[in-house]
Coordinates of C-alpha atoms in Angstrom, one line a residue:
M138 CA 0.0 -0.2 0.0
N139 CA 1.4 3.2 -1.1
S140 CA 1.7 5.9 2.0
T141 CA 0.8 9.0 0.1
A142 CA -2.4 7.4 -1.0
T143 CA -2.8 6.7 2.6
D144 CA -2.0 10.6 3.5
V145 CA -4.3 11.1 0.8
V146 CA -7.3 9.0 2.2
R147 CA -6.8 10.5 6.0
L148 CA -6.8 14.1 4.9
L149 CA -9.7 13.8 2.7
T150 CA -11.3 12.3 5.8
V151 CA -9.8 14.7 8.1
N152 CA -11.2 17.6 5.7
G153 CA -14.8 16.0 5.0
G154 CA -14.0 15.8 1.4
T155 CA -14.4 13.6 -1.7
L156 CA -12.3 12.2 -4.7
A157 CA -13.0 11.6 -8.2
V158 CA -10.2 10.6 -10.8
A159 CA -9.9 10.3 -14.5
E160 CA -7.4 8.7 -16.0
S161 CA -6.0 7.7 -19.5
L162 CA -2.5 6.7 -19.5
T163 CA -2.4 4.9 -16.0
G164 CA -5.6 2.9 -17.0
G165 CA -7.2 2.8 -13.5
L166 CA -4.0 2.5 -11.6
V167 CA -4.6 5.8 -9.7
A168 CA -8.3 4.5 -8.4
A169 CA -6.8 1.1 -7.2
E170 CA -4.2 2.7 -5.5
I171 CA -6.7 5.1 -3.4
T172 CA -9.2 2.3 -3.2
S173 CA -6.2 -0.1 -1.6
V174 CA -6.3 1.9 1.6
P175 CA -8.8 1.0 4.3
G176 CA -11.6 3.5 4.6
A177 CA -11.3 4.9 1.2
S178 CA -14.9 4.6 0.4
K179 CA -15.2 7.3 3.1
V180 CA -14.1 9.5 0.7
F181 CA -13.6 8.1 -2.9
R182 CA -16.4 9.0 -4.9
G183 CA -15.4 6.9 -8.1
S184 CA -13.3 6.8 -11.4
V185 CA -13.4 7.5 -15.2
T186 CA -11.1 5.4 -17.4
A187 CA -11.1 7.6 -20.6
Y188 CA -8.3 5.9 -22.6
A189 CA -9.8 6.5 -26.1
T190 CA -9.4 10.3 -26.8
E191 CA -13.4 10.8 -27.7
L192 CA -14.1 9.6 -24.6
K193 CA -12.6 12.4 -22.6
Q194 CA -15.0 14.6 -24.4
E195 CA -17.6 12.6 -24.0
L196 CA -17.5 11.6 -20.7
L197 CA -15.4 14.0 -19.1
G198 CA -16.3 17.2 -21.3
V199 CA -13.2 18.3 -22.3
D200 CA -13.2 20.8 -25.5
A201 CA -13.3 18.7 -28.6
A202 CA -11.7 21.8 -30.6
L203 CA -9.0 21.3 -27.8
L204 CA -8.7 17.6 -28.6
A205 CA -8.7 18.4 -32.2
A206 CA -6.1 20.6 -32.4
R207 CA -3.8 19.5 -29.7
G208 CA -4.2 16.1 -28.8
A209 CA -4.9 14.2 -25.8
V210 CA -1.8 14.6 -24.3
D211 CA -1.8 18.4 -23.4
P212 CA -1.8 20.3 -20.2
Q213 CA -5.2 22.0 -20.8
V214 CA -6.5 18.4 -21.3
A215 CA -5.5 17.2 -18.1
A216 CA -7.0 20.3 -16.3
Q217 CA -10.6 20.0 -18.2
M218 CA -10.4 16.2 -17.3
A219 CA -9.7 16.9 -13.7
A220 CA -12.5 19.2 -13.6
G221 CA -14.8 17.2 -15.5
V222 CA -14.8 14.1 -13.2
R223 CA -15.0 16.3 -10.4
K224 CA -18.5 17.6 -12.0
A225 CA -19.4 14.7 -13.3
L226 CA -19.0 12.4 -10.2
G227 CA -20.1 15.1 -7.5
A228 CA -16.7 15.3 -5.9
D229 CA -14.8 17.7 -3.9
W230 CA -11.6 17.1 -6.0
G231 CA -10.7 16.0 -9.3
I232 CA -7.5 14.5 -10.2
A233 CA -6.3 13.8 -13.7
T234 CA -3.3 11.9 -15.8
T235 CA -2.9 12.0 -19.4
G236 CA 0.2 11.0 -21.6
V237 CA 2.4 8.7 -23.5
A238 CA 3.5 5.6 -21.9
G239 CA 5.1 3.9 -24.7
P240 CA 6.1 2.2 -27.0
D241 CA 5.3 4.7 -29.6
P242 CA 5.1 8.3 -29.6
Q243 CA 1.3 10.1 -29.4
D244 CA -0.2 13.2 -30.7
G245 CA 3.5 14.5 -31.9
Q246 CA 4.6 13.5 -27.7
P247 CA 7.7 11.5 -27.2
V248 CA 7.1 8.8 -24.5
G249 CA 7.6 10.0 -21.3
T250 CA 5.4 13.0 -21.7
V251 CA 2.9 12.9 -19.0
F252 CA 0.5 15.6 -17.5
V253 CA -1.1 15.2 -14.1
A254 CA -3.6 17.7 -12.8
V255 CA -6.1 18.6 -9.6
D256 CA -8.9 20.2 -9.7
G257 CA -10.3 21.5 -6.0
P258 CA -12.8 23.7 -4.2
S259 CA -10.3 26.3 -3.7
G260 CA -10.3 27.7 -7.1
P261 CA -7.9 29.1 -9.6
R262 CA -4.1 28.9 -8.8
T263 CA -1.0 30.8 -10.2
G264 CA 0.1 28.5 -12.8
S265 CA -3.1 26.8 -13.3
A266 CA -5.3 26.2 -16.3
S267 CA -9.3 26.0 -15.8
G268 CA -9.4 26.3 -12.3
G269 CA -7.1 23.8 -11.0
K270 CA -3.3 22.9 -11.0
V271 CA -1.0 21.0 -13.6
E272 CA 2.4 19.6 -13.4
A273 CA 4.0 18.5 -16.7
L274 CA 6.1 15.6 -16.4
R275 CA 9.1 14.0 -18.6
L276 CA 9.5 10.5 -17.5
N277 CA 12.4 7.9 -18.8
G278 CA 11.8 4.4 -18.1
D279 CA 9.5 1.5 -19.6
R280 CA 6.0 1.5 -19.7
A281 CA 5.6 0.2 -16.6
E282 CA 7.7 2.7 -14.8
I283 CA 6.2 5.8 -16.6
R284 CA 2.6 4.8 -15.4
R285 CA 3.9 3.6 -11.7
E286 CA 5.5 7.2 -11.6
S287 CA 2.4 9.1 -13.2
V288 CA 0.0 7.3 -10.5
R289 CA 2.8 8.6 -7.8
S290 CA 3.0 12.0 -9.0
V291 CA -0.5 12.9 -9.7
L292 CA -0.9 11.6 -5.9
V293 CA 1.8 14.0 -4.4
L294 CA 0.0 16.9 -6.2
L295 CA -3.3 16.3 -4.5
L296 CA -1.6 15.3 -1.5
T297 CA 0.5 18.9 -1.6
E298 CA -2.8 20.8 -2.3
L299 CA -5.0 18.9 0.3
A300 CA -2.1 19.5 3.0
G301 CA -2.0 23.5 1.9
E302 CA -5.8 23.4 2.5
H303 CA -5.5 21.5 5.7
T304 CA -2.8 24.1 7.0
G305 CA -4.9 26.5 6.1
N306 CA -8.0 25.5 8.1
E307 CA -6.1 24.7 11.0
R308 CA -4.5 28.1 11.2
A309 CA -8.6 29.8 10.7
Q310 CA -9.5 27.4 13.3
D311 CA -6.5 28.4 15.5
T312 CA -7.5 32.2 14.8
E313 CA -11.1 31.9 15.8
Q314 CA -10.6 30.2 19.3
N315 CA -7.7 32.5 20.3
G316 CA -9.9 35.9 19.5
G317 CA -9.3 36.4 16.3
F318 CA -5.7 37.1 16.5

């Protein structure tokens, strides 16, 4: 069991949040990692594995013109996948993976090009697209290694966002308890 997934489930539970996952190159591995954690059913809404490009548009609401112009391996596509799954499954947080695990390039992108995204209740942040946060990865290794690292990376990205939210909530509660100082 992954300690990052355990921490994600713990923080979501503490914050009373829920999570939905949109996956492409990881093919369900992110959802499997999260659901391997005891208690995940309290926070995990579900997942959409939209491996085929047209399903990203049909199931997750990714802009068809964006997909036609840029292909599925794109930071804006990742952001829209995260936002789309969050909306479709009624979750507080949405995360997404899209990229090229190999063995061949896709949409003009080399093997190892991956985008992971998170979309949450805190709204747009600096460097984000479509109200979330996207991280571009350039991974080395074989197909299995690229997919594994993509899972790890999207969970770390989410954990960073959740930890920031949790820290902010603790500070707000502490300020409230101390008379607003």
